[in-house]
Amino acid sequence: MKKKNILAAVAVTAAALVAITGCSSGAGAAGPSNGDKADLTIGVFNGWPEGEAASYLWKSILEKKGYSVKLKYADAGPVFAGVSTGDYDLALDGWLPTTHASYLKQYGDKIDDLGAWNSDAKLTVAVNKDAPIDSLDQLAKNAGKFNNKLVGIEPGAGLTKAVTDKVIPGYGLGKMKFVTSSTPAMLSELKAATSKGENIAVTLWRPQWAYDAFPIKDLKDPKGTLGSAESIHSLGSTSFSKDFPKLNGWVKGFKLDSKRLFSLENKMYNGTVEVKDYTPIVKKWIAANQAYVDGLTK
């Protein structure tokens, strides 16, 4: 009996020490030890991989510091609305000054713009890196070298409309066949052509993991038919700076250049198996980019 009582006492003591250690580490239910609230909700736009990648990156970073982070998916409009009401604390994919200008006009007085973390968001026409041309104004004369074909994405995409309405008439590409189907189909053709060393021209956009996966380059657009580059902004609720004073500073200082973003997206999305939770993939990417990641929270 006495031996059993001693063992029970040891077990209770050990459990207490584990609990104390967990609390002192700043992890788990105790939350962060920096004055921020523990629970954070990030709104993620459906179908916008750069915002999802940035959100998973911050989720992984913050959970290690004791935050409880939820990613909530919705279309852009509902996310802007959710940030404005405080249902979402943060969103990381506001394209400004053009793409999401109408949402910012509608909700701007109830949303805090926390600044741009990437300034290279734009629509493009890309070709294989060793293609014999460097500009869209050279494509018509060299169309035969690209099988007189320009490979597009979904017919209803904004990029497709811009190419149809502005790029093709602007650069006299009417004799080229503009093939539209889907983004996966375009990427499949891009992969096949670059692996065979063949010329190919595709409609694309930055940021996109294809820039990390394939040897490609953007064609210059001297007539500005695809518009100028935009910036990707972090957006917080009006109470964000009060609820998360430390994180507010980190997010305002957040920068993720295109090269790193392409590599993160490539790891997340360029696979053959469907992934429902990118956390393990993102953690591996973090380990390979630890110095950069550590600098985000200094």
PDB file of N, CA, C and O in Angstrom, residues 156-232:
ATOM      1  N   GLY A 156     -13.540  32.499 -68.339  1.00  0.00           N
ATOM      2  CA  GLY A 156     -14.164  33.592 -67.608  1.00  0.00           C
ATOM      3  C   GLY A 156     -13.242  34.379 -66.719  1.00  0.00           C
ATOM      4  O   GLY A 156     -13.682  35.313 -66.026  1.00  0.00           O
ATOM      5  N   ALA A 157     -11.959  34.064 -66.714  1.00  0.00           N
ATOM      6  CA  ALA A 157     -11.007  34.746 -65.828  1.00  0.00           C
ATOM      7  C   ALA A 157     -10.756  36.181 -66.276  1.00  0.00           C
ATOM      8  O   ALA A 157     -10.805  36.495 -67.474  1.00  0.00           O
ATOM      9  N   GLY A 158     -10.452  37.042 -65.326  1.00  0.00           N
ATOM     10  CA  GLY A 158     -10.122  38.423 -65.645  1.00  0.00           C
ATOM     11  C   GLY A 158      -8.897  38.522 -66.533  1.00  0.00           C
ATOM     12  O   GLY A 158      -8.811  39.399 -67.413  1.00  0.00           O
ATOM     13  N   LEU A 159      -7.944  37.643 -66.318  1.00  0.00           N
ATOM     14  CA  LEU A 159      -6.740  37.601 -67.142  1.00  0.00           C
ATOM     15  C   LEU A 159      -7.102  37.277 -68.590  1.00  0.00           C
ATOM     16  O   LEU A 159      -6.571  37.898 -69.529  1.00  0.00           O
ATOM     17  N   THR A 160      -7.990  36.334 -68.796  1.00  0.00           N
ATOM     18  CA  THR A 160      -8.422  35.966 -70.145  1.00  0.00           C
ATOM     19  C   THR A 160      -9.091  37.145 -70.844  1.00  0.00           C
ATOM     20  O   THR A 160      -8.845  37.405 -72.031  1.00  0.00           O
ATOM     21  N   LYS A 161      -9.905  37.863 -70.121  1.00  0.00           N
ATOM     22  CA  LYS A 161     -10.576  39.037 -70.687  1.00  0.00           C
ATOM     23  C   LYS A 161      -9.566  40.107 -71.074  1.00  0.00           C
ATOM     24  O   LYS A 161      -9.672  40.724 -72.146  1.00  0.00           O
ATOM     25  N   ALA A 162      -8.565  40.327 -70.219  1.00  0.00           N
ATOM     26  CA  ALA A 162      -7.552  41.338 -70.511  1.00  0.00           C
ATOM     27  C   ALA A 162      -6.751  40.973 -71.753  1.00  0.00           C
ATOM     28  O   ALA A 162      -6.435  41.832 -72.586  1.00  0.00           O
ATOM     29  N   VAL A 163      -6.425  39.688 -71.898  1.00  0.00           N
ATOM     30  CA  VAL A 163      -5.675  39.247 -73.066  1.00  0.00           C
ATOM     31  C   VAL A 163      -6.532  39.376 -74.328  1.00  0.00           C
ATOM     32  O   VAL A 163      -6.061  39.851 -75.375  1.00  0.00           O
ATOM     33  N   THR A 164      -7.797  38.986 -74.230  1.00  0.00           N
ATOM     34  CA  THR A 164      -8.703  39.051 -75.378  1.00  0.00           C
ATOM     35  C   THR A 164      -8.977  40.487 -75.812  1.00  0.00           C
ATOM     36  O   THR A 164      -8.943  40.808 -77.012  1.00  0.00           O
ATOM     37  N   ASP A 165      -9.238  41.358 -74.833  1.00  0.00           N
ATOM     38  CA  ASP A 165      -9.659  42.725 -75.139  1.00  0.00           C
ATOM     39  C   ASP A 165      -8.501  43.682 -75.400  1.00  0.00           C
ATOM     40  O   ASP A 165      -8.660  44.662 -76.139  1.00  0.00           O
ATOM     41  N   LYS A 166      -7.342  43.409 -74.804  1.00  0.00           N
ATOM     42  CA  LYS A 166      -6.254  44.384 -74.889  1.00  0.00           C
ATOM     43  C   LYS A 166      -4.968  43.846 -75.498  1.00  0.00           C
ATOM     44  O   LYS A 166      -4.375  44.468 -76.383  1.00  0.00           O
ATOM     45  N   VAL A 167      -4.499  42.688 -75.021  1.00  0.00           N
ATOM     46  CA  VAL A 167      -3.200  42.187 -75.491  1.00  0.00           C
ATOM     47  C   VAL A 167      -3.259  41.779 -76.959  1.00  0.00           C
ATOM     48  O   VAL A 167      -2.403  42.198 -77.760  1.00  0.00           O
ATOM     49  N   ILE A 168      -4.235  40.976 -77.330  1.00  0.00           N
ATOM     50  CA  ILE A 168      -4.301  40.467 -78.707  1.00  0.00           C
ATOM     51  C   ILE A 168      -4.480  41.594 -79.728  1.00  0.00           C
ATOM     52  O   ILE A 168      -3.695  41.684 -80.686  1.00  0.00           O
ATOM     53  N   PRO A 169      -5.446  42.500 -79.544  1.00  0.00           N
ATOM     54  CA  PRO A 169      -5.543  43.609 -80.515  1.00  0.00           C
ATOM     55  C   PRO A 169      -4.387  44.593 -80.390  1.00  0.00           C
ATOM     56  O   PRO A 169      -3.943  45.166 -81.395  1.00  0.00           O
ATOM     57  N   GLY A 170      -3.894  44.784 -79.202  1.00  0.00           N
ATOM     58  CA  GLY A 170      -2.828  45.755 -78.978  1.00  0.00           C
ATOM     59  C   GLY A 170      -1.517  45.383 -79.648  1.00  0.00           C
ATOM     60  O   GLY A 170      -0.746  46.260 -80.060  1.00  0.00           O
ATOM     61  N   TYR A 171      -1.268  44.084 -79.761  1.00  0.00           N
ATOM     62  CA  TYR A 171      -0.003  43.639 -80.361  1.00  0.00           C
ATOM     63  C   TYR A 171      -0.207  42.852 -81.660  1.00  0.00           C
ATOM     64  O   TYR A 171       0.718  42.186 -82.129  1.00  0.00           O
ATOM     65  N   GLY A 172      -1.400  42.949 -82.245  1.00  0.00           N
ATOM     66  CA  GLY A 172      -1.655  42.313 -83.534  1.00  0.00           C
ATOM     67  C   GLY A 172      -1.510  40.802 -83.512  1.00  0.00           C
ATOM     68  O   GLY A 172      -0.920  40.214 -84.429  1.00  0.00           O
ATOM     69  N   LEU A 173      -2.056  40.162 -82.482  1.00  0.00           N
ATOM     70  CA  LEU A 173      -1.912  38.716 -82.319  1.00  0.00           C
ATOM     71  C   LEU A 173      -3.149  37.951 -82.792  1.00  0.00           C
ATOM     72  O   LEU A 173      -3.340  36.791 -82.439  1.00  0.00           O
ATOM     73  N   GLY A 174      -3.979  38.591 -83.612  1.00  0.00           N
ATOM     74  CA  GLY A 174      -5.231  37.987 -84.045  1.00  0.00           C
ATOM     75  C   GLY A 174      -5.066  36.698 -84.827  1.00  0.00           C
ATOM     76  O   GLY A 174      -5.991  35.872 -84.875  1.00  0.00           O
ATOM     77  N   LYS A 175      -3.913  36.485 -85.451  1.00  0.00           N
ATOM     78  CA  LYS A 175      -3.702  35.265 -86.219  1.00  0.00           C
ATOM     79  C   LYS A 175      -3.249  34.090 -85.355  1.00  0.00           C
ATOM     80  O   LYS A 175      -3.221  32.944 -85.820  1.00  0.00           O
ATOM     81  N   MET A 176      -2.914  34.375 -84.105  1.00  0.00           N
ATOM     82  CA  MET A 176      -2.538  33.299 -83.185  1.00  0.00           C
ATOM     83  C   MET A 176      -3.802  32.685 -82.581  1.00  0.00           C
ATOM     84  O   MET A 176      -4.788  33.390 -82.338  1.00  0.00           O
ATOM     85  N   LYS A 177      -3.781  31.391 -82.348  1.00  0.00           N
ATOM     86  CA  LYS A 177      -4.908  30.720 -81.707  1.00  0.00           C
ATOM     87  C   LYS A 177      -4.789  30.881 -80.196  1.00  0.00           C
ATOM     88  O   LYS A 177      -3.795  30.465 -79.591  1.00  0.00           O
ATOM     89  N   PHE A 178      -5.797  31.506 -79.597  1.00  0.00           N
ATOM     90  CA  PHE A 178      -5.804  31.706 -78.148  1.00  0.00           C
ATOM     91  C   PHE A 178      -6.625  30.568 -77.539  1.00  0.00           C
ATOM     92  O   PHE A 178      -7.847  30.544 -77.630  1.00  0.00           O
ATOM     93  N   VAL A 179      -5.946  29.610 -76.928  1.00  0.00           N
ATOM     94  CA  VAL A 179      -6.580  28.412 -76.394  1.00  0.00           C
ATOM     95  C   VAL A 179      -6.858  28.593 -74.900  1.00  0.00           C
ATOM     96  O   VAL A 179      -5.937  28.799 -74.106  1.00  0.00           O
ATOM     97  N   THR A 180      -8.114  28.534 -74.500  1.00  0.00           N
ATOM     98  CA  THR A 180      -8.471  28.653 -73.085  1.00  0.00           C
ATOM     99  C   THR A 180      -9.169  27.381 -72.617  1.00  0.00           C
ATOM    100  O   THR A 180      -9.959  26.791 -73.349  1.00  0.00           O
ATOM    101  N   SER A 181      -8.852  26.978 -71.384  1.00  0.00           N
ATOM    102  CA  SER A 181      -9.522  25.805 -70.807  1.00  0.00           C
ATOM    103  C   SER A 181      -9.516  25.916 -69.293  1.00  0.00           C
ATOM    104  O   SER A 181     -10.529  26.213 -68.670  1.00  0.00           O
ATOM    105  N   SER A 182      -8.326  25.727 -68.677  1.00  0.00           N
ATOM    106  CA  SER A 182      -8.228  25.800 -67.227  1.00  0.00           C
ATOM    107  C   SER A 182      -6.789  26.069 -66.824  1.00  0.00           C
ATOM    108  O   SER A 182      -5.858  25.849 -67.614  1.00  0.00           O
ATOM    109  N   THR A 183      -6.601  26.523 -65.605  1.00  0.00           N
ATOM    110  CA  THR A 183      -5.243  26.753 -65.094  1.00  0.00           C
ATOM    111  C   THR A 183      -4.444  25.457 -65.044  1.00  0.00           C
ATOM    112  O   THR A 183      -3.285  25.432 -65.499  1.00  0.00           O
ATOM    113  N   PRO A 184      -4.994  24.340 -64.529  1.00  0.00           N
ATOM    114  CA  PRO A 184      -4.221  23.087 -64.532  1.00  0.00           C
ATOM    115  C   PRO A 184      -3.808  22.641 -65.940  1.00  0.00           C
ATOM    116  O   PRO A 184      -2.694  22.140 -66.129  1.00  0.00           O
ATOM    117  N   ALA A 185      -4.697  22.826 -66.913  1.00  0.00           N
ATOM    118  CA  ALA A 185      -4.369  22.437 -68.283  1.00  0.00           C
ATOM    119  C   ALA A 185      -3.233  23.295 -68.838  1.00  0.00           C
ATOM    120  O   ALA A 185      -2.325  22.785 -69.510  1.00  0.00           O
ATOM    121  N   MET A 186      -3.276  24.600 -68.547  1.00  0.00           N
ATOM    122  CA  MET A 186      -2.207  25.488 -68.994  1.00  0.00           C
ATOM    123  C   MET A 186      -0.877  25.076 -68.361  1.00  0.00           C
ATOM    124  O   MET A 186       0.159  24.990 -69.041  1.00  0.00           O
ATOM    125  N   LEU A 187      -0.886  24.792 -67.061  1.00  0.00           N
ATOM    126  CA  LEU A 187       0.341  24.411 -66.370  1.00  0.00           C
ATOM    127  C   LEU A 187       0.880  23.079 -66.884  1.00  0.00           C
ATOM    128  O   LEU A 187       2.098  22.879 -66.961  1.00  0.00           O
ATOM    129  N   SER A 188      -0.028  22.189 -67.245  1.00  0.00           N
ATOM    130  CA  SER A 188       0.391  20.902 -67.804  1.00  0.00           C
ATOM    131  C   SER A 188       1.109  21.088 -69.136  1.00  0.00           C
ATOM    132  O   SER A 188       2.144  20.463 -69.395  1.00  0.00           O
ATOM    133  N   GLU A 189       0.564  21.969 -69.990  1.00  0.00           N
ATOM    134  CA  GLU A 189       1.215  22.255 -71.270  1.00  0.00           C
ATOM    135  C   GLU A 189       2.551  22.952 -71.064  1.00  0.00           C
ATOM    136  O   GLU A 189       3.523  22.689 -71.776  1.00  0.00           O
ATOM    137  N   LEU A 190       2.596  23.850 -70.070  1.00  0.00           N
ATOM    138  CA  LEU A 190       3.840  24.566 -69.773  1.00  0.00           C
ATOM    139  C   LEU A 190       4.918  23.589 -69.307  1.00  0.00           C
ATOM    140  O   LEU A 190       6.081  23.663 -69.730  1.00  0.00           O
ATOM    141  N   LYS A 191       4.536  22.671 -68.445  1.00  0.00           N
ATOM    142  CA  LYS A 191       5.477  21.659 -67.953  1.00  0.00           C
ATOM    143  C   LYS A 191       5.994  20.791 -69.082  1.00  0.00           C
ATOM    144  O   LYS A 191       7.201  20.523 -69.195  1.00  0.00           O
ATOM    145  N   ALA A 192       5.078  20.342 -69.934  1.00  0.00           N
ATOM    146  CA  ALA A 192       5.468  19.466 -71.044  1.00  0.00           C
ATOM    147  C   ALA A 192       6.420  20.168 -72.007  1.00  0.00           C
ATOM    148  O   ALA A 192       7.440  19.597 -72.426  1.00  0.00           O
ATOM    149  N   ALA A 193       6.114  21.415 -72.359  1.00  0.00           N
ATOM    150  CA  ALA A 193       6.937  22.145 -73.326  1.00  0.00           C
ATOM    151  C   ALA A 193       8.326  22.437 -72.775  1.00  0.00           C
ATOM    152  O   ALA A 193       9.334  22.235 -73.469  1.00  0.00           O
ATOM    153  N   THR A 194       8.393  22.919 -71.544  1.00  0.00           N
ATOM    154  CA  THR A 194       9.704  23.260 -70.972  1.00  0.00           C
ATOM    155  C   THR A 194      10.556  22.024 -70.743  1.00  0.00           C
ATOM    156  O   THR A 194      11.783  22.073 -70.862  1.00  0.00           O
ATOM    157  N   SER A 195       9.915  20.894 -70.427  1.00  0.00           N
ATOM    158  CA  SER A 195      10.694  19.665 -70.223  1.00  0.00           C
ATOM    159  C   SER A 195      11.259  19.139 -71.541  1.00  0.00           C
ATOM    160  O   SER A 195      12.292  18.473 -71.560  1.00  0.00           O
ATOM    161  N   LYS A 196      10.587  19.463 -72.660  1.00  0.00           N
ATOM    162  CA  LYS A 196      11.055  19.026 -73.984  1.00  0.00           C
ATOM    163  C   LYS A 196      11.945  20.067 -74.661  1.00  0.00           C
ATOM    164  O   LYS A 196      12.454  19.821 -75.752  1.00  0.00           O
ATOM    165  N   GLY A 197      12.086  21.235 -74.039  1.00  0.00           N
ATOM    166  CA  GLY A 197      12.891  22.287 -74.643  1.00  0.00           C
ATOM    167  C   GLY A 197      12.187  22.990 -75.783  1.00  0.00           C
ATOM    168  O   GLY A 197      12.834  23.542 -76.682  1.00  0.00           O
ATOM    169  N   GLU A 198      10.846  22.989 -75.771  1.00  0.00           N
ATOM    170  CA  GLU A 198      10.058  23.618 -76.833  1.00  0.00           C
ATOM    171  C   GLU A 198       9.615  25.018 -76.424  1.00  0.00           C
ATOM    172  O   GLU A 198       9.466  25.313 -75.233  1.00  0.00           O
ATOM    173  N   ASN A 199       9.366  25.870 -77.410  1.00  0.00           N
ATOM    174  CA  ASN A 199       8.850  27.202 -77.140  1.00  0.00           C
ATOM    175  C   ASN A 199       7.370  27.125 -76.771  1.00  0.00           C
ATOM    176  O   ASN A 199       6.621  26.336 -77.360  1.00  0.00           O
ATOM    177  N   ILE A 200       6.951  27.967 -75.844  1.00  0.00           N
ATOM    178  CA  ILE A 200       5.544  28.044 -75.469  1.00  0.00           C
ATOM    179  C   ILE A 200       5.265  29.425 -74.906  1.00  0.00           C
ATOM    180  O   ILE A 200       6.126  30.035 -74.240  1.00  0.00           O
ATOM    181  N   ALA A 201       4.068  29.941 -75.185  1.00  0.00           N
ATOM    182  CA  ALA A 201       3.620  31.229 -74.638  1.00  0.00           C
ATOM    183  C   ALA A 201       2.324  30.986 -73.880  1.00  0.00           C
ATOM    184  O   ALA A 201       1.397  30.365 -74.411  1.00  0.00           O
ATOM    185  N   VAL A 202       2.276  31.445 -72.626  1.00  0.00           N
ATOM    186  CA  VAL A 202       1.097  31.210 -71.782  1.00  0.00           C
ATOM    187  C   VAL A 202       0.697  32.505 -71.080  1.00  0.00           C
ATOM    188  O   VAL A 202       1.524  33.398 -70.869  1.00  0.00           O
ATOM    189  N   THR A 203      -0.591  32.589 -70.735  1.00  0.00           N
ATOM    190  CA  THR A 203      -1.026  33.691 -69.880  1.00  0.00           C
ATOM    191  C   THR A 203      -0.798  33.261 -68.442  1.00  0.00           C
ATOM    192  O   THR A 203      -1.111  32.130 -68.057  1.00  0.00           O
ATOM    193  N   LEU A 204      -0.253  34.175 -67.639  1.00  0.00           N
ATOM    194  CA  LEU A 204       0.127  33.820 -66.273  1.00  0.00           C
ATOM    195  C   LEU A 204      -0.042  35.041 -65.379  1.00  0.00           C
ATOM    196  O   LEU A 204      -0.536  36.092 -65.813  1.00  0.00           O
ATOM    197  N   TRP A 205       0.344  34.912 -64.164  1.00  0.00           N
ATOM    198  CA  TRP A 205       0.265  36.032 -63.221  1.00  0.00           C
ATOM    199  C   TRP A 205       1.278  35.824 -62.100  1.00  0.00           C
ATOM    200  O   TRP A 205       1.736  34.712 -61.853  1.00  0.00           O
ATOM    201  N   ARG A 206       1.646  36.926 -61.505  1.00  0.00           N
ATOM    202  CA  ARG A 206       2.504  36.875 -60.320  1.00  0.00           C
ATOM    203  C   ARG A 206       1.686  37.305 -59.107  1.00  0.00           C
ATOM    204  O   ARG A 206       0.933  38.263 -59.209  1.00  0.00           O
ATOM    205  N   PRO A 207       1.815  36.607 -57.994  1.00  0.00           N
ATOM    206  CA  PRO A 207       2.694  35.462 -57.728  1.00  0.00           C
ATOM    207  C   PRO A 207       2.053  34.150 -58.146  1.00  0.00           C
ATOM    208  O   PRO A 207       0.839  33.984 -58.033  1.00  0.00           O
ATOM    209  N   GLN A 208       2.873  33.219 -58.646  1.00  0.00           N
ATOM    210  CA  GLN A 208       2.406  31.905 -59.066  1.00  0.00           C
ATOM    211  C   GLN A 208       3.576  30.935 -58.966  1.00  0.00           C
ATOM    212  O   GLN A 208       4.695  31.244 -59.359  1.00  0.00           O
ATOM    213  N   TRP A 209       3.326  29.720 -58.448  1.00  0.00           N
ATOM    214  CA  TRP A 209       4.431  28.794 -58.200  1.00  0.00           C
ATOM    215  C   TRP A 209       5.132  28.338 -59.465  1.00  0.00           C
ATOM    216  O   TRP A 209       6.255  27.803 -59.412  1.00  0.00           O
ATOM    217  N   ALA A 210       4.511  28.544 -60.637  1.00  0.00           N
ATOM    218  CA  ALA A 210       5.143  28.136 -61.888  1.00  0.00           C
ATOM    219  C   ALA A 210       6.495  28.811 -62.086  1.00  0.00           C
ATOM    220  O   ALA A 210       7.394  28.248 -62.727  1.00  0.00           O
ATOM    221  N   TYR A 211       6.652  30.010 -61.520  1.00  0.00           N
ATOM    222  CA  TYR A 211       7.924  30.723 -61.664  1.00  0.00           C
ATOM    223  C   TYR A 211       9.054  30.037 -60.912  1.00  0.00           C
ATOM    224  O   TYR A 211      10.231  30.237 -61.224  1.00  0.00           O
ATOM    225  N   ASP A 212       8.714  29.230 -59.925  1.00  0.00           N
ATOM    226  CA  ASP A 212       9.729  28.476 -59.197  1.00  0.00           C
ATOM    227  C   ASP A 212       9.919  27.092 -59.807  1.00  0.00           C
ATOM    228  O   ASP A 212      11.011  26.524 -59.739  1.00  0.00           O
ATOM    229  N   ALA A 213       8.864  26.568 -60.427  1.00  0.00           N
ATOM    230  CA  ALA A 213       8.892  25.188 -60.917  1.00  0.00           C
ATOM    231  C   ALA A 213       9.472  25.053 -62.328  1.00  0.00           C
ATOM    232  O   ALA A 213      10.061  24.017 -62.664  1.00  0.00           O
ATOM    233  N   PHE A 214       9.303  26.081 -63.172  1.00  0.00           N
ATOM    234  CA  PHE A 214       9.681  25.959 -64.573  1.00  0.00           C
ATOM    235  C   PHE A 214      10.625  27.098 -64.994  1.00  0.00           C
ATOM    236  O   PHE A 214      10.547  28.212 -64.444  1.00  0.00           O
ATOM    237  N   PRO A 215      11.467  26.847 -65.996  1.00  0.00           N
ATOM    238  CA  PRO A 215      12.369  27.897 -66.508  1.00  0.00           C
ATOM    239  C   PRO A 215      11.620  28.827 -67.454  1.00  0.00           C
ATOM    240  O   PRO A 215      11.551  28.575 -68.664  1.00  0.00           O
ATOM    241  N   ILE A 216      11.033  29.879 -66.924  1.00  0.00           N
ATOM    242  CA  ILE A 216      10.212  30.784 -67.726  1.00  0.00           C
ATOM    243  C   ILE A 216      10.587  32.243 -67.453  1.00  0.00           C
ATOM    244  O   ILE A 216      11.261  32.549 -66.462  1.00  0.00           O
ATOM    245  N   LYS A 217      10.120  33.130 -68.317  1.00  0.00           N
ATOM    246  CA  LYS A 217      10.340  34.568 -68.154  1.00  0.00           C
ATOM    247  C   LYS A 217       9.103  35.302 -68.643  1.00  0.00           C
ATOM    248  O   LYS A 217       8.354  34.800 -69.493  1.00  0.00           O
ATOM    249  N   ASP A 218       8.868  36.490 -68.116  1.00  0.00           N
ATOM    250  CA  ASP A 218       7.762  37.323 -68.565  1.00  0.00           C
ATOM    251  C   ASP A 218       8.164  38.082 -69.818  1.00  0.00           C
ATOM    252  O   ASP A 218       9.311  38.540 -69.941  1.00  0.00           O
ATOM    253  N   LEU A 219       7.213  38.232 -70.737  1.00  0.00           N
ATOM    254  CA  LEU A 219       7.437  39.115 -71.876  1.00  0.00           C
ATOM    255  C   LEU A 219       7.138  40.546 -71.440  1.00  0.00           C
ATOM    256  O   LEU A 219       6.147  40.795 -70.736  1.00  0.00           O
ATOM    257  N   LYS A 220       7.970  41.463 -71.846  1.00  0.00           N
ATOM    258  CA  LYS A 220       7.731  42.869 -71.544  1.00  0.00           C
ATOM    259  C   LYS A 220       6.439  43.318 -72.213  1.00  0.00           C
ATOM    260  O   LYS A 220       6.056  42.795 -73.268  1.00  0.00           O
ATOM    261  N   ASP A 221       5.790  44.278 -71.609  1.00  0.00           N
ATOM    262  CA  ASP A 221       4.503  44.781 -72.093  1.00  0.00           C
ATOM    263  C   ASP A 221       4.612  46.292 -72.284  1.00  0.00           C
ATOM    264  O   ASP A 221       4.074  47.077 -71.505  1.00  0.00           O
ATOM    265  N   PRO A 222       5.321  46.731 -73.337  1.00  0.00           N
ATOM    266  CA  PRO A 222       5.588  48.170 -73.501  1.00  0.00           C
ATOM    267  C   PRO A 222       4.335  49.028 -73.645  1.00  0.00           C
ATOM    268  O   PRO A 222       4.364  50.219 -73.340  1.00  0.00           O
ATOM    269  N   LYS A 223       3.223  48.445 -74.079  1.00  0.00           N
ATOM    270  CA  LYS A 223       1.986  49.215 -74.233  1.00  0.00           C
ATOM    271  C   LYS A 223       1.116  49.187 -72.974  1.00  0.00           C
ATOM    272  O   LYS A 223       0.051  49.815 -72.939  1.00  0.00           O
ATOM    273  N   GLY A 224       1.562  48.459 -71.967  1.00  0.00           N
ATOM    274  CA  GLY A 224       0.831  48.424 -70.702  1.00  0.00           C
ATOM    275  C   GLY A 224      -0.544  47.794 -70.796  1.00  0.00           C
ATOM    276  O   GLY A 224      -1.451  48.164 -70.039  1.00  0.00           O
ATOM    277  N   THR A 225      -0.709  46.820 -71.705  1.00  0.00           N
ATOM    278  CA  THR A 225      -2.027  46.224 -71.905  1.00  0.00           C
ATOM    279  C   THR A 225      -2.513  45.397 -70.712  1.00  0.00           C
ATOM    280  O   THR A 225      -3.720  45.181 -70.553  1.00  0.00           O
ATOM    281  N   LEU A 226      -1.580  44.917 -69.884  1.00  0.00           N
ATOM    282  CA  LEU A 226      -1.954  44.094 -68.737  1.00  0.00           C
ATOM    283  C   LEU A 226      -1.935  44.875 -67.425  1.00  0.00           C
ATOM    284  O   LEU A 226      -2.084  44.298 -66.339  1.00  0.00           O
ATOM    285  N   GLY A 227      -1.762  46.171 -67.526  1.00  0.00           N
ATOM    286  CA  GLY A 227      -1.773  47.005 -66.328  1.00  0.00           C
ATOM    287  C   GLY A 227      -0.449  46.965 -65.588  1.00  0.00           C
ATOM    288  O   GLY A 227       0.454  46.198 -65.918  1.00  0.00           O
ATOM    289  N   SER A 228      -0.342  47.789 -64.572  1.00  0.00           N
ATOM    290  CA  SER A 228       0.891  47.861 -63.791  1.00  0.00           C
ATOM    291  C   SER A 228       0.821  46.905 -62.606  1.00  0.00           C
ATOM    292  O   SER A 228      -0.238  46.377 -62.262  1.00  0.00           O
ATOM    293  N   ALA A 229       1.966  46.696 -61.980  1.00  0.00           N
ATOM    294  CA  ALA A 229       2.032  45.794 -60.828  1.00  0.00           C
ATOM    295  C   ALA A 229       1.253  46.373 -59.651  1.00  0.00           C
ATOM    296  O   ALA A 229       1.194  47.586 -59.462  1.00  0.00           O
ATOM    297  N   GLU A 230       0.650  45.487 -58.878  1.00  0.00           N
ATOM    298  CA  GLU A 230      -0.054  45.882 -57.662  1.00  0.00           C
ATOM    299  C   GLU A 230       0.694  45.366 -56.442  1.00  0.00           C
ATOM    300  O   GLU A 230       1.642  44.578 -56.558  1.00  0.00           O
ATOM    301  N   SER A 231       0.249  45.807 -55.283  1.00  0.00           N
ATOM    302  CA  SER A 231       0.835  45.349 -54.026  1.00  0.00           C
ATOM    303  C   SER A 231      -0.180  44.505 -53.272  1.00  0.00           C
ATOM    304  O   SER A 231      -1.389  44.742 -53.354  1.00  0.00           O
ATOM    305  N   ILE A 232       0.330  43.513 -52.535  1.00  0.00           N
ATOM    306  CA  ILE A 232      -0.534  42.656 -51.731  1.00  0.00           C
ATOM    307  C   ILE A 232      -0.453  43.133 -50.281  1.00  0.00           C
ATOM    308  O   ILE A 232       0.622  43.159 -49.693  1.00  0.00           O
TER     309      ILE A 232
END
